[in-house]
XYZ file of C-alpha atoms in Angstrom:
174
model
C 0.391 0.115 0.023
C 2.896 2.211 0.714
C 3.914 2.052 -2.739
C 0.498 4.098 -4.165
C 1.165 7.093 -1.773
C 1.036 10.238 -3.096
C 1.417 14.324 -1.886
C -1.890 16.000 -3.141
C -2.834 19.613 -2.391
C -5.600 19.992 -0.530
C -7.904 23.053 -1.231
C -9.507 23.968 2.401
C -11.442 26.712 3.836
C -10.780 30.198 4.422
C -8.653 30.201 7.614
C -8.712 26.661 8.042
C -5.249 25.673 7.340
C -3.995 24.847 10.848
C -7.414 22.652 11.847
C -7.696 20.846 9.020
C -4.803 19.399 8.881
C -4.757 18.671 12.270
C -8.328 16.686 11.724
C -6.050 14.778 9.240
C -3.081 13.746 11.033
C -5.525 12.907 13.452
C -6.881 10.387 10.979
C -3.263 8.900 10.579
C -2.328 11.020 7.233
C 1.101 12.698 6.216
C 0.502 15.821 6.533
C 2.417 19.048 5.288
C 0.692 22.358 6.067
C 3.479 25.104 4.725
C 3.257 27.506 7.449
C 5.977 29.810 7.936
C 6.862 32.820 11.000
C 5.835 36.254 9.896
C 5.784 39.049 11.583
C 2.462 41.109 11.939
C 1.464 44.417 13.264
C -1.381 45.415 15.399
C -1.973 48.813 17.373
C -0.444 48.076 20.203
C 2.023 44.973 19.326
C 4.368 42.943 17.080
C 4.386 39.252 16.988
C 5.532 36.399 15.085
C 2.520 34.393 13.925
C 2.696 31.418 11.853
C 1.288 32.009 8.279
C 0.342 29.537 5.508
C 2.848 29.972 2.599
C -0.035 28.893 0.123
C -2.971 30.166 2.265
C -6.332 27.833 1.485
C -4.279 24.685 0.557
C -2.238 22.121 3.004
C -0.570 19.167 1.180
C -1.353 15.513 2.509
C 0.338 12.060 1.385
C -2.811 9.417 0.895
C -3.649 6.831 -1.309
C -6.113 7.611 -4.155
C -8.449 4.916 -1.775
C -8.560 7.303 0.997
C -9.660 10.603 -1.002
C -13.129 9.710 0.399
C -11.792 9.988 3.826
C -9.681 13.288 3.252
C -12.590 15.033 1.812
C -14.685 14.289 4.583
C -12.872 16.071 7.314
C -13.454 19.416 8.340
C -12.499 22.582 6.440
C -11.741 20.478 3.645
C -12.822 21.930 0.086
C -11.362 19.317 -3.019
C -8.103 18.364 -3.827
C -6.461 19.929 -6.766
C -6.698 18.124 -9.847
C -7.928 19.064 -13.658
C -11.578 18.222 -14.248
C -12.551 15.220 -11.748
C -8.757 13.954 -11.848
C -7.153 14.472 -8.917
C -3.085 15.268 -9.543
C -0.281 14.610 -7.260
C 2.590 17.395 -6.756
C 5.596 16.370 -8.303
C 7.667 14.426 -5.759
C 10.587 16.732 -6.541
C 8.446 19.913 -5.838
C 7.388 18.349 -2.410
C 10.891 17.273 -1.370
C 12.360 20.695 -2.460
C 9.124 22.189 -0.738
C 10.136 20.262 2.561
C 13.531 21.025 2.905
C 13.122 24.682 2.510
C 10.427 24.457 5.343
C 12.742 22.386 7.969
C 15.337 24.576 7.049
C 14.093 27.446 9.490
C 15.238 30.077 6.907
C 12.822 33.090 6.051
C 10.505 32.251 3.324
C 8.853 34.856 1.089
C 5.786 34.199 -1.325
C 6.553 35.201 -4.987
C 4.778 35.413 -8.275
C 4.816 31.892 -9.635
C 7.896 31.015 -12.157
C 7.179 28.896 -14.947
C 10.585 30.295 -16.743
C 14.697 30.706 -15.395
C 17.256 28.800 -14.787
C 16.730 25.652 -12.771
C 19.363 24.416 -10.514
C 20.101 22.001 -7.564
C 21.690 23.164 -4.291
C 24.815 21.341 -3.938
C 25.300 21.629 0.095
C 24.092 23.460 3.086
C 20.650 23.505 4.999
C 19.122 23.982 1.440
C 20.984 21.051 -0.232
C 19.385 18.973 -2.219
C 16.029 21.407 -3.164
C 15.920 22.164 -6.395
C 13.970 25.754 -7.505
C 15.055 28.615 -10.042
C 17.564 30.607 -9.485
C 17.046 34.575 -9.786
C 19.198 37.909 -9.363
C 17.838 40.278 -6.826
C 19.751 43.552 -5.980
C 22.982 42.424 -4.276
C 22.238 38.691 -3.747
C 20.341 35.721 -5.027
C 17.511 33.695 -4.393
C 16.132 30.164 -4.811
C 12.761 30.303 -6.204
C 10.770 26.766 -5.284
C 7.337 26.318 -7.136
C 4.284 24.012 -7.166
C 3.177 23.755 -10.252
C -0.347 22.244 -9.990
C -0.982 25.332 -7.253
C 0.535 27.770 -9.384
C 2.343 29.226 -6.441
C 6.186 29.633 -5.492
C 8.429 30.831 -2.545
C 11.718 32.020 -2.461
C 14.750 32.333 0.092
C 18.013 34.054 -0.322
C 20.865 31.617 -1.314
C 24.810 31.719 -2.212
C 25.281 31.644 -5.653
C 27.818 29.422 -5.333
C 25.981 26.708 -3.549
C 24.027 25.642 -6.441
C 24.524 23.926 -9.573
C 22.529 23.940 -12.791
C 20.171 21.469 -13.461
C 19.823 20.365 -17.219
C 16.322 21.698 -19.212
C 13.275 19.724 -18.387
C 11.463 18.068 -21.333
C 7.857 18.922 -21.577
C 5.563 15.796 -19.701
C 4.337 13.313 -22.520
C 7.078 14.621 -24.905
C 8.831 11.298 -26.649
């Protein structure tokens, strides 16, 4: 049964990412909430608050046979896909996202990017993460995208830590 486990993006009700993730975890599903601490300012205080990198979505690892059980969880709205077909998140994208989240680095939401030079981090806390390398002012950022959500996150990185990857071929092309 372990062989057919895939990561899926689960669409959740607004501001229900945390509670829906807790319900799914309680049912035994592996979850990636993709939250990061962000500074929030109120009139009387400033606090670090865990905010979702992909508002309205969490990631769950499950077999397609468990689809209905996932959708019955309070807060779950649907599973991202095309038409009536659920589409799993690419393994490479999930590994890169989890690597960035586990690093504790300051992650930022950025516009989705589908073009640019793809790179893999050779060493350091982001080792084996893949993404797009961008140049900003006096530094560089690694942008990790989740294609199925058309969303991206970025982290500052030293250009010397990355290696260029060969161009990806179009899916389904011979």
